[in-house]
CSV table of C-alpha atoms in Angstrom, one decimal:
chain,number,residue,atom,x,y,z
Y,1,UNK,CA,80.0,99.7,119.2
Y,2,UNK,CA,82.4,101.2,116.7
Y,3,UNK,CA,79.6,103.2,115.0
Y,4,UNK,CA,78.4,104.7,118.3
Y,5,UNK,CA,78.1,108.5,118.1
Y,6,UNK,CA,80.9,109.0,120.6
Y,7,UNK,CA,83.4,107.2,118.4
Y,8,UNK,CA,84.2,110.1,116.1
Y,9,UNK,CA,84.9,112.3,119.0
Y,10,UNK,CA,87.4,109.9,120.6
Y,11,UNK,CA,89.6,109.2,117.6
Y,12,UNK,CA,91.4,111.8,115.4
Y,13,UNK,CA,89.5,113.0,112.3
Y,14,UNK,CA,90.2,111.5,108.8
Y,15,UNK,CA,92.0,114.6,107.8
Y,16,UNK,CA,94.3,114.6,110.9
Y,17,UNK,CA,95.1,110.9,110.2
Y,18,UNK,CA,95.8,111.6,106.6
Y,19,UNK,CA,98.2,114.4,107.5
Y,20,UNK,CA,99.9,112.1,110.1
Y,21,UNK,CA,100.4,109.2,107.7
Y,22,UNK,CA,101.5,111.5,104.8
Y,23,UNK,CA,104.1,112.9,107.1
Y,24,UNK,CA,105.2,109.4,108.1
Y,25,UNK,CA,105.5,108.3,104.5
Y,26,UNK,CA,107.5,111.4,103.6
Y,27,UNK,CA,109.8,110.9,106.5
Y,28,UNK,CA,110.3,107.2,105.6
Y,29,UNK,CA,111.2,108.1,102.0
Y,30,UNK,CA,113.7,110.7,103.0
Y,31,UNK,CA,115.4,108.3,105.5
Y,32,UNK,CA,115.3,105.4,103.1
Y,33,UNK,CA,116.7,107.5,100.2
Y,34,UNK,CA,119.4,109.2,102.3
Y,35,UNK,CA,121.0,106.2,104.1
Y,36,UNK,CA,121.1,102.6,105.0
Y,37,UNK,CA,119.4,102.9,108.4
Y,38,UNK,CA,116.2,101.2,107.1
Y,39,UNK,CA,118.0,98.4,105.4
Y,40,UNK,CA,117.7,96.1,108.4
Y,41,UNK,CA,114.0,96.9,108.9
Y,42,UNK,CA,113.4,96.2,105.2
Y,43,UNK,CA,115.3,92.9,105.4
Y,44,UNK,CA,113.2,91.9,108.5
Y,45,UNK,CA,109.9,92.8,106.7
Y,46,UNK,CA,111.1,90.9,103.6
Y,47,UNK,CA,111.6,87.8,105.7
Y,48,UNK,CA,108.0,88.1,107.0
Y,49,UNK,CA,106.7,88.2,103.4
Y,50,UNK,CA,109.1,85.6,102.0
Y,51,UNK,CA,106.5,82.8,102.1
Y,52,UNK,CA,104.2,84.9,100.1
Y,53,UNK,CA,106.8,85.6,97.4
Y,54,UNK,CA,107.5,81.9,97.2
Y,55,UNK,CA,103.8,81.1,97.0
Y,56,UNK,CA,103.4,83.6,94.1
Y,57,UNK,CA,105.9,81.7,92.0
Y,58,UNK,CA,103.9,78.4,92.4
Y,59,UNK,CA,101.5,78.9,89.5
Y,60,UNK,CA,104.3,79.5,87.1
Y,61,UNK,CA,106.2,76.4,88.3
Y,62,UNK,CA,103.1,74.3,88.1
Y,63,UNK,CA,102.5,75.5,84.6
Y,64,UNK,CA,106.1,74.6,83.6
Y,65,UNK,CA,105.8,71.1,85.0
Y,66,UNK,CA,102.4,70.6,83.5
Y,67,UNK,CA,103.7,71.6,80.1
Y,68,UNK,CA,106.5,69.1,80.6
Y,69,UNK,CA,104.0,66.4,81.4
Y,70,UNK,CA,102.0,67.0,78.3
Y,71,UNK,CA,104.8,67.6,75.8
Y,72,UNK,CA,104.7,64.6,73.4
Y,73,UNK,CA,107.2,61.9,72.8
Y,74,UNK,CA,108.0,63.5,69.4
Y,75,UNK,CA,108.9,66.9,71.0
Y,76,UNK,CA,111.0,65.1,73.6
Y,77,UNK,CA,112.8,63.1,70.9
Y,78,UNK,CA,113.5,66.3,69.0
Y,79,UNK,CA,114.8,68.0,72.0
Y,80,UNK,CA,117.0,65.1,72.9
Y,81,UNK,CA,118.5,65.1,69.4
Y,82,UNK,CA,119.1,68.8,69.5
Y,83,UNK,CA,120.8,68.6,73.0
Y,84,UNK,CA,122.9,65.6,71.9
Y,85,UNK,CA,124.2,67.6,68.9
Y,86,UNK,CA,124.9,70.6,71.0
Y,87,UNK,CA,126.7,68.5,73.6
Y,88,UNK,CA,129.1,67.2,70.9
Y,89,UNK,CA,129.7,70.8,69.7
Y,90,UNK,CA,130.3,72.0,73.2
Y,91,UNK,CA,132.7,69.3,74.0
Y,92,UNK,CA,134.7,70.0,70.9
Y,93,UNK,CA,134.8,73.7,71.9
Y,94,UNK,CA,135.8,72.8,75.5
Y,95,UNK,CA,138.9,70.9,74.3
Y,96,UNK,CA,140.0,74.1,72.6
Y,97,UNK,CA,139.2,76.1,75.7
Y,98,UNK,CA,141.4,73.9,77.9
Y,99,UNK,CA,144.3,74.3,75.5
Y,100,UNK,CA,143.7,78.1,75.4
Y,101,UNK,CA,143.5,78.4,79.1
Y,102,UNK,CA,146.7,76.5,79.5
Y,103,UNK,CA,148.3,78.8,76.9
Y,104,UNK,CA,146.9,81.9,78.6
Y,105,UNK,CA,148.1,80.9,82.0
Y,106,UNK,CA,151.5,80.2,80.5
Y,107,UNK,CA,151.6,83.6,78.8
Y,108,UNK,CA,150.5,85.4,81.9
Y,109,UNK,CA,153.3,83.7,83.9
Y,110,UNK,CA,155.7,84.9,81.3
Y,111,UNK,CA,154.5,88.4,81.7
Y,112,UNK,CA,154.9,88.2,85.5
Y,113,UNK,CA,151.2,88.7,86.3
Y,114,UNK,CA,149.2,86.4,88.5
Y,115,UNK,CA,147.8,83.3,86.9
Y,116,UNK,CA,144.2,83.7,85.7
Y,117,UNK,CA,142.1,81.6,88.0
Y,118,UNK,CA,138.5,81.0,86.8
Y,119,UNK,CA,135.9,83.1,88.7
Y,120,UNK,CA,134.0,81.0,91.2
Y,121,UNK,CA,130.4,80.8,90.1
Y,122,UNK,CA,127.2,79.4,91.6
Y,123,UNK,CA,123.9,78.8,89.9
Y,124,UNK,CA,120.9,80.7,91.3
Y,125,UNK,CA,117.2,80.2,90.5
Y,126,UNK,CA,115.1,83.3,89.7
Y,127,UNK,CA,112.3,83.4,92.2
Y,128,UNK,CA,110.5,86.5,91.0
Y,129,UNK,CA,110.7,89.3,88.5
Y,130,UNK,CA,109.7,92.7,89.8
Y,131,UNK,CA,106.4,93.7,88.3
Y,132,UNK,CA,106.7,97.4,89.1
Y,133,UNK,CA,107.2,99.3,85.9
Y,134,UNK,CA,110.8,100.7,85.3
Y,135,UNK,CA,112.4,98.9,88.2
Y,136,UNK,CA,114.3,96.2,86.3
Y,137,UNK,CA,115.0,93.8,89.1
Y,138,UNK,CA,114.8,90.1,89.8
Y,139,UNK,CA,114.9,88.1,93.0
Y,140,UNK,CA,117.1,85.1,93.2
Y,141,UNK,CA,117.1,82.1,95.6
Y,142,UNK,CA,120.5,82.7,97.0
Y,143,UNK,CA,121.2,84.8,100.0
Y,144,UNK,CA,123.8,85.7,102.6
Y,145,UNK,CA,123.8,82.1,103.8
Y,146,UNK,CA,125.3,81.1,100.4
Y,147,UNK,CA,127.9,83.9,100.7
Y,148,UNK,CA,126.2,86.4,98.5
Y,149,UNK,CA,127.3,90.0,99.2
Y,150,UNK,CA,126.1,93.4,98.1
Y,151,UNK,CA,127.4,94.5,94.8
Y,152,UNK,CA,128.1,91.0,93.5
Y,153,UNK,CA,128.0,90.6,89.7
Y,154,UNK,CA,125.3,88.4,88.2
Y,155,UNK,CA,125.7,86.9,84.8
Y,156,UNK,CA,124.0,84.3,82.5
Y,157,UNK,CA,125.6,82.1,79.9
Y,158,UNK,CA,125.7,85.1,77.4
Y,159,UNK,CA,126.8,88.1,79.4
Y,160,UNK,CA,126.4,90.4,82.4
Y,161,UNK,CA,122.9,90.7,83.8
Y,162,UNK,CA,123.4,93.0,86.7
Y,163,UNK,CA,124.5,93.2,90.3
Y,164,UNK,CA,123.1,92.2,93.7
Y,165,UNK,CA,121.7,95.2,95.6
Y,166,UNK,CA,119.9,93.7,98.5
Y,167,UNK,CA,120.8,90.6,100.4
Y,168,UNK,CA,118.5,88.6,102.7
Y,169,UNK,CA,119.4,85.3,104.4
Y,170,UNK,CA,117.6,83.1,101.7
Y,171,UNK,CA,117.3,85.4,98.7
Y,172,UNK,CA,118.7,88.5,97.2
Y,173,UNK,CA,117.6,91.3,94.9
Y,174,UNK,CA,119.4,91.8,91.6
Y,175,UNK,CA,119.3,95.2,89.8
Y,176,UNK,CA,119.6,94.5,86.1
Y,177,UNK,CA,121.7,96.6,83.7
Y,178,UNK,CA,118.5,97.9,82.2
Y,179,UNK,CA,117.4,99.5,85.5
Y,180,UNK,CA,117.3,103.3,85.0
Y,181,UNK,CA,119.6,103.8,88.0
Y,182,UNK,CA,122.2,101.4,86.8
Y,183,UNK,CA,125.5,102.2,85.2
Y,184,UNK,CA,128.4,99.9,84.2
Y,185,UNK,CA,131.8,100.8,82.9
Y,186,UNK,CA,132.6,99.1,79.6
Y,187,UNK,CA,135.0,99.1,76.8
Y,188,UNK,CA,134.6,98.6,73.1
Y,189,UNK,CA,136.2,95.3,72.0
Y,190,UNK,CA,137.1,96.7,68.6
Y,191,UNK,CA,139.3,99.5,69.8
Y,192,UNK,CA,139.4,99.6,73.6
Y,193,UNK,CA,137.3,102.8,73.8
Y,194,UNK,CA,136.2,103.2,77.5
Y,195,UNK,CA,132.7,104.4,78.2
Y,196,UNK,CA,129.7,103.8,80.4
Y,197,UNK,CA,126.5,101.9,79.7
Y,198,UNK,CA,123.3,103.1,81.4
Y,199,UNK,CA,120.0,101.4,81.9
Y,200,UNK,CA,116.9,103.0,80.4
Y,201,UNK,CA,114.1,101.2,82.0
Y,202,UNK,CA,113.2,99.5,78.7
Y,203,UNK,CA,113.7,95.7,78.7
Y,204,UNK,CA,115.8,95.4,75.6
Y,205,UNK,CA,117.7,98.7,75.5
Y,206,UNK,CA,120.6,100.3,77.3
Y,207,UNK,CA,122.2,103.7,76.5
Y,208,UNK,CA,125.8,104.8,76.0
Y,209,UNK,CA,125.9,108.3,77.2
Y,210,UNK,CA,128.4,111.2,77.3
Y,211,UNK,CA,130.2,110.5,74.0
Y,212,UNK,CA,130.8,113.5,71.7
Y,213,UNK,CA,130.6,113.4,67.9
Y,214,UNK,CA,134.1,112.5,66.6
Y,215,UNK,CA,134.4,109.2,68.4
Y,216,UNK,CA,135.2,105.7,66.9
Y,217,UNK,CA,132.1,103.7,67.8
Y,218,UNK,CA,130.1,101.7,65.2
Y,219,UNK,CA,126.8,99.9,65.1
Y,220,UNK,CA,127.5,96.2,65.9
Y,221,UNK,CA,130.4,96.9,68.3
Y,222,UNK,CA,130.5,94.6,71.2
Y,223,UNK,CA,130.9,96.3,74.6
Y,224,UNK,CA,132.5,94.3,77.4
Y,225,UNK,CA,132.9,95.1,81.1
Y,226,UNK,CA,136.1,97.1,81.5
Y,227,UNK,CA,136.7,96.1,85.2
Y,228,UNK,CA,137.1,99.8,86.1
Y,229,UNK,CA,135.4,100.6,89.4
Y,230,UNK,CA,135.9,97.1,90.7
Y,231,UNK,CA,132.3,95.9,90.8
Y,232,UNK,CA,132.3,93.9,87.6
Y,233,UNK,CA,135.3,91.8,86.5
Y,234,UNK,CA,136.9,92.6,83.2
Y,235,UNK,CA,135.9,90.9,79.9
Y,236,UNK,CA,132.3,89.8,80.2
Y,237,UNK,CA,130.0,90.9,77.3
Y,238,UNK,CA,127.5,93.6,78.2
Y,239,UNK,CA,125.8,94.9,75.1
Y,240,UNK,CA,126.0,95.4,71.4
Y,241,UNK,CA,125.6,98.8,69.8
Y,242,UNK,CA,122.3,99.0,67.8
Y,243,UNK,CA,121.9,102.6,66.8
Y,244,UNK,CA,123.9,105.8,66.8
Y,245,UNK,CA,122.1,109.1,66.3
Y,246,UNK,CA,124.1,112.4,65.9
Y,247,UNK,CA,121.7,115.2,66.6
Y,248,UNK,CA,123.6,118.5,66.1
Y,249,UNK,CA,121.3,120.2,68.7
Y,250,UNK,CA,122.4,117.7,71.4
Y,251,UNK,CA,125.7,118.0,73.2
Y,252,UNK,CA,126.3,114.2,73.1
Y,253,UNK,CA,125.6,111.3,70.7
Y,254,UNK,CA,122.5,109.3,71.2
Y,255,UNK,CA,123.7,105.7,71.3
Y,256,UNK,CA,121.6,102.7,72.1
Y,257,UNK,CA,122.7,99.1,72.6
Y,258,UNK,CA,121.0,95.8,73.2
Y,259,UNK,CA,122.0,93.8,76.3
Y,260,UNK,CA,123.8,90.5,75.4
Y,261,UNK,CA,122.5,88.7,78.4
Y,262,UNK,CA,119.0,87.2,78.0
Y,263,UNK,CA,117.5,89.4,80.7
Y,264,UNK,CA,113.9,88.4,80.2
Y,265,UNK,CA,114.2,84.7,79.4
Y,266,UNK,CA,116.3,83.1,82.0
Y,267,UNK,CA,115.2,80.6,84.7
Y,268,UNK,CA,118.7,80.4,86.2
Y,269,UNK,CA,121.4,82.9,86.6
Y,270,UNK,CA,125.1,82.7,87.7
Y,271,UNK,CA,126.5,84.5,90.7
Y,272,UNK,CA,130.2,85.0,90.4
Y,273,UNK,CA,132.9,85.8,92.9
Y,274,UNK,CA,135.4,87.5,90.7
Y,275,UNK,CA,139.1,86.8,91.2
Y,276,UNK,CA,141.1,90.0,91.2
Y,277,UNK,CA,143.1,90.1,88.0
Y,278,UNK,CA,144.9,93.0,86.3
Y,279,UNK,CA,143.0,94.6,83.5
Y,280,UNK,CA,144.0,93.0,80.2
Y,281,UNK,CA,143.0,94.4,76.8
Y,282,UNK,CA,141.6,91.9,74.4
Y,283,UNK,CA,143.0,93.9,71.5
Y,284,UNK,CA,145.2,96.8,71.2
Y,285,UNK,CA,143.9,99.7,69.1
Y,286,UNK,CA,145.2,100.1,65.5
Y,287,UNK,CA,147.0,96.8,65.2
Y,288,UNK,CA,145.3,95.3,62.2
Y,289,UNK,CA,145.9,91.6,61.7
Y,290,UNK,CA,146.4,90.9,65.4
Y,291,UNK,CA,143.3,89.2,66.6
Y,292,UNK,CA,142.8,86.7,69.3
Y,293,UNK,CA,140.9,83.6,68.4
Y,294,UNK,CA,137.2,83.7,69.4
Y,295,UNK,CA,136.8,87.5,69.3
Y,296,UNK,CA,135.6,87.7,65.7
Y,297,UNK,CA,132.5,89.8,65.3
Y,298,UNK,CA,130.5,91.1,62.4
Y,299,UNK,CA,129.8,94.7,61.6
I,1,UNK,CA,82.1,79.5,115.2
I,2,UNK,CA,84.3,80.8,118.0
I,3,UNK,CA,85.1,84.0,116.0
I,4,UNK,CA,82.9,86.8,116.9
I,5,UNK,CA,81.5,89.2,114.3
I,6,UNK,CA,84.2,91.8,114.8
I,7,UNK,CA,87.2,89.4,114.4
I,8,UNK,CA,85.6,87.6,111.5
I,9,UNK,CA,85.2,90.9,109.7
I,10,UNK,CA,88.8,91.8,110.3
I,11,UNK,CA,89.9,88.4,109.1
I,12,UNK,CA,87.9,88.6,105.8
I,13,UNK,CA,89.2,92.1,105.1
I,14,UNK,CA,92.7,91.0,105.8
I,15,UNK,CA,92.3,87.9,103.5
I,16,UNK,CA,91.1,90.0,100.6
I,17,UNK,CA,94.1,92.4,101.0
I,18,UNK,CA,96.4,89.3,101.1
I,19,UNK,CA,94.8,88.0,97.9
I,20,UNK,CA,95.3,91.4,96.2
I,21,UNK,CA,99.0,91.6,97.3
I,22,UNK,CA,99.5,88.1,96.0
I,23,UNK,CA,98.0,89.0,92.6
I,24,UNK,CA,100.3,92.1,92.5
I,25,UNK,CA,103.5,90.1,92.8
I,26,UNK,CA,102.4,87.1,90.7
I,27,UNK,CA,105.0,86.7,88.1
I,28,UNK,CA,103.8,87.1,84.5
I,29,UNK,CA,105.1,87.7,81.0
I,30,UNK,CA,106.7,91.0,80.2
I,31,UNK,CA,104.1,91.8,77.5
I,32,UNK,CA,101.2,91.5,80.1
I,33,UNK,CA,102.8,94.0,82.4
I,34,UNK,CA,100.8,97.1,81.2
I,35,UNK,CA,97.5,95.2,81.5
I,36,UNK,CA,97.8,94.2,85.1
I,37,UNK,CA,95.2,96.0,87.2
I,38,UNK,CA,96.2,97.7,90.5
I,39,UNK,CA,94.6,95.0,92.7
I,40,UNK,CA,95.6,96.5,96.0
I,41,UNK,CA,94.3,100.0,95.3
I,42,UNK,CA,91.0,98.5,94.0
I,43,UNK,CA,90.5,96.4,97.1
I,44,UNK,CA,91.4,99.4,99.3
I,45,UNK,CA,88.9,101.6,97.5
I,46,UNK,CA,86.2,99.0,97.9
I,47,UNK,CA,86.6,98.6,101.7
I,48,UNK,CA,87.0,102.3,102.3
I,49,UNK,CA,83.7,102.8,100.4
I,50,UNK,CA,81.8,99.9,102.0
I,51,UNK,CA,83.2,99.9,105.6
I,52,UNK,CA,84.8,103.3,106.2
I,53,UNK,CA,84.6,102.7,110.0
I,54,UNK,CA,87.0,99.7,109.6
I,55,UNK,CA,89.3,100.5,106.7
I,56,UNK,CA,90.8,103.9,106.3
I,57,UNK,CA,94.0,105.9,106.0
I,58,UNK,CA,95.9,103.7,108.5
I,59,UNK,CA,95.1,100.5,106.7
I,60,UNK,CA,95.9,102.1,103.3
I,61,UNK,CA,99.3,103.2,104.7
I,62,UNK,CA,100.1,99.8,106.0
I,63,UNK,CA,99.1,98.0,102.8
I,64,UNK,CA,101.2,100.5,100.8
I,65,UNK,CA,104.2,99.8,103.0
I,66,UNK,CA,103.9,96.1,102.5
I,67,UNK,CA,103.7,96.7,98.7
I,68,UNK,CA,106.9,98.8,99.0
I,69,UNK,CA,108.7,95.9,100.7
I,70,UNK,CA,107.4,93.4,98.1
I,71,UNK,CA,108.3,95.7,95.2
I,72,UNK,CA,111.6,96.8,96.7
I,73,UNK,CA,110.7,100.4,95.9
I,74,UNK,CA,111.5,103.4,98.1
I,75,UNK,CA,109.9,102.7,101.6
I,76,UNK,CA,106.9,105.1,101.9
I,77,UNK,CA,106.3,105.6,98.1
I,78,UNK,CA,103.4,103.2,97.7
I,79,UNK,CA,102.4,104.0,101.3
I,80,UNK,CA,101.9,107.6,100.4
I,81,UNK,CA,99.9,106.8,97.3
I,82,UNK,CA,97.6,104.4,99.1
I,83,UNK,CA,97.2,106.9,102.0
I,84,UNK,CA,96.0,109.5,99.5
I,85,UNK,CA,93.6,107.0,97.8
I,86,UNK,CA,92.1,106.0,101.2
I,87,UNK,CA,91.7,109.6,102.2
I,88,UNK,CA,90.0,110.6,99.0
I,89,UNK,CA,87.7,107.5,99.0
I,90,UNK,CA,86.7,108.2,102.6
I,91,UNK,CA,85.8,111.8,101.6
I,92,UNK,CA,83.8,110.5,98.6
I,93,UNK,CA,82.4,107.2,100.0
I,94,UNK,CA,78.8,108.4,100.5
I,95,UNK,CA,78.5,109.8,97.0
I,96,UNK,CA,80.3,106.8,95.5
I,97,UNK,CA,77.8,104.4,97.0
I,98,UNK,CA,75.0,106.3,95.2
I,99,UNK,CA,76.7,106.4,91.9
I,100,UNK,CA,75.6,104.1,89.0
I,101,UNK,CA,78.2,101.4,88.4
I,102,UNK,CA,79.8,103.1,85.3
I,103,UNK,CA,80.2,106.4,87.2
I,104,UNK,CA,81.8,104.5,90.1
I,105,UNK,CA,84.2,103.0,87.7
I,106,UNK,CA,85.2,106.4,86.3
I,107,UNK,CA,85.8,107.6,89.9
I,108,UNK,CA,88.0,104.6,90.4
I,109,UNK,CA,89.9,105.4,87.3
I,110,UNK,CA,90.6,108.9,88.6
I,111,UNK,CA,91.7,107.5,92.1
I,112,UNK,CA,94.0,104.9,90.6
I,113,UNK,CA,95.5,107.4,88.2
I,114,UNK,CA,96.1,109.8,91.1
I,115,UNK,CA,98.0,107.1,93.0
I,116,UNK,CA,100.0,106.2,90.0
I,117,UNK,CA,100.8,109.8,89.4
I,118,UNK,CA,102.1,110.1,93.0
I,119,UNK,CA,104.3,107.0,92.6
I,120,UNK,CA,105.6,108.4,89.3
I,121,UNK,CA,106.4,111.8,90.7
I,122,UNK,CA,108.4,110.2,93.6
I,123,UNK,CA,110.3,107.9,91.3
I,124,UNK,CA,111.1,110.8,89.0
I,125,UNK,CA,112.4,112.9,92.0
I,126,UNK,CA,114.6,110.0,93.2
I,127,UNK,CA,115.8,108.8,89.9
I,128,UNK,CA,114.8,110.0,86.5
I,129,UNK,CA,112.4,107.5,85.0
I,130,UNK,CA,111.3,107.5,81.4
I,131,UNK,CA,107.5,107.6,81.0
I,132,UNK,CA,105.9,105.4,78.5
I,133,UNK,CA,102.2,105.6,77.6
I,134,UNK,CA,101.8,102.0,78.7
I,135,UNK,CA,102.3,103.2,82.3
I,136,UNK,CA,98.7,104.5,82.3
I,137,UNK,CA,97.0,101.4,80.7
I,138,UNK,CA,97.0,99.8,84.2
I,139,UNK,CA,94.6,102.5,85.5
I,140,UNK,CA,92.3,101.9,82.6
I,141,UNK,CA,92.4,98.1,83.1
I,142,UNK,CA,91.7,98.8,86.8
I,143,UNK,CA,88.6,100.8,85.8
I,144,UNK,CA,87.3,98.0,83.5
I,145,UNK,CA,87.8,95.4,86.1
I,146,UNK,CA,86.2,97.5,88.9
I,147,UNK,CA,82.5,96.5,88.2
I,148,UNK,CA,83.4,92.8,88.4
I,149,UNK,CA,85.6,93.1,91.4
I,150,UNK,CA,82.9,95.2,93.1
I,151,UNK,CA,80.3,92.4,92.6
I,152,UNK,CA,82.8,89.8,94.0
I,153,UNK,CA,83.7,91.8,97.0
I,154,UNK,CA,80.1,92.8,97.7
I,155,UNK,CA,79.2,89.1,97.7
I,156,UNK,CA,82.1,88.3,100.0
I,157,UNK,CA,81.1,91.1,102.4
I,158,UNK,CA,77.4,89.9,102.5
I,159,UNK,CA,78.2,86.3,102.9
I,160,UNK,CA,80.7,86.9,105.7
I,161,UNK,CA,78.4,89.6,107.1
I,162,UNK,CA,81.3,92.1,107.3
I,163,UNK,CA,80.0,95.5,108.6
């Protein structure tokens, strides 16, 4: 019936339909790019395809559990020994941390600022890594039902990973600091130099832009979040400078850094609800000899 | 079988698209990223070529939109690319059916590359994206996988008597 001769006369031609759908796509893109009107539609569609996204992660999860099933006794033994040793080390370090925290709180009280309360954190499982090239994004299994909100910082046990950019009831999308559209205000731990770290789209590289030649930044410098802008709390490691190129033909230095967080290896990430604290420099510039414990770094 | 021929055809086509979408969002190692074929575009090209009366510009647009939602890209970006692919395939489908397999694969390479180019243009307009050569290996892998996918989908179409 569909292929009867009259069919092509009753429906619009292929070209007409192509023009209609192209116009529709363009209109959608403009609306989506300009504003937030489509956010709700996108969230609704995401919910519809949520089971599929979950199903897509099954092979990887089965693989991990199979690998666990077949890993030998010897391997487990070695892993146990390693973890036991690490546990001792961490406990020892934690004792020092408690003392330091007490000391810190005390000093802050003396200075009249609010006591530093640890940021609230919740562990979230990574459901999916976006496979589209250049969009450095992950999807995590925590959503608005767990209190996740737009713009919330996401970290791992090494440093800042990115921020939440889309929240659904059961999951949310996290834009990593390596995403080309992402920027994060940082400061150099060594001298307090404020700058901005941009994503490049490459998995292991971020860029420090808009710094001109006579500036005090060195390879190996640790950049931590400066807390300016209010999205990220102060003091979390972001990246370490790996290369500085001064091309006289370019107006700015070409500085690259490697993210501290293990962006490509994690299974779990931490969502934090930062507590508003006043910005607090780790080290003042040009005060040699004054160094807080635990901030030592190699050049 | 309570399904009549028409509904069964639709179901089979929908299932192949679902499988393609599933393969596109399957998590994989970072190093394998450039070698992932563009499953959805390949399946779309096949159905546009084999059953142009069923699958066309509208289906292409819909599948593209679903891909946009799954990828979290700008809504309409993949939709536009798939619309274009569907349109070009519909225009070429009679010739493509006559082509020897290798020539068909080359045509597929061109079609997939065009769709990637459209996506790249749009992402570049919205936010400047660095282009790496590995962006194009996906089109080449798509071309290499086409003959095998063609055989599988043709088999599916014949067994399910999709027409």
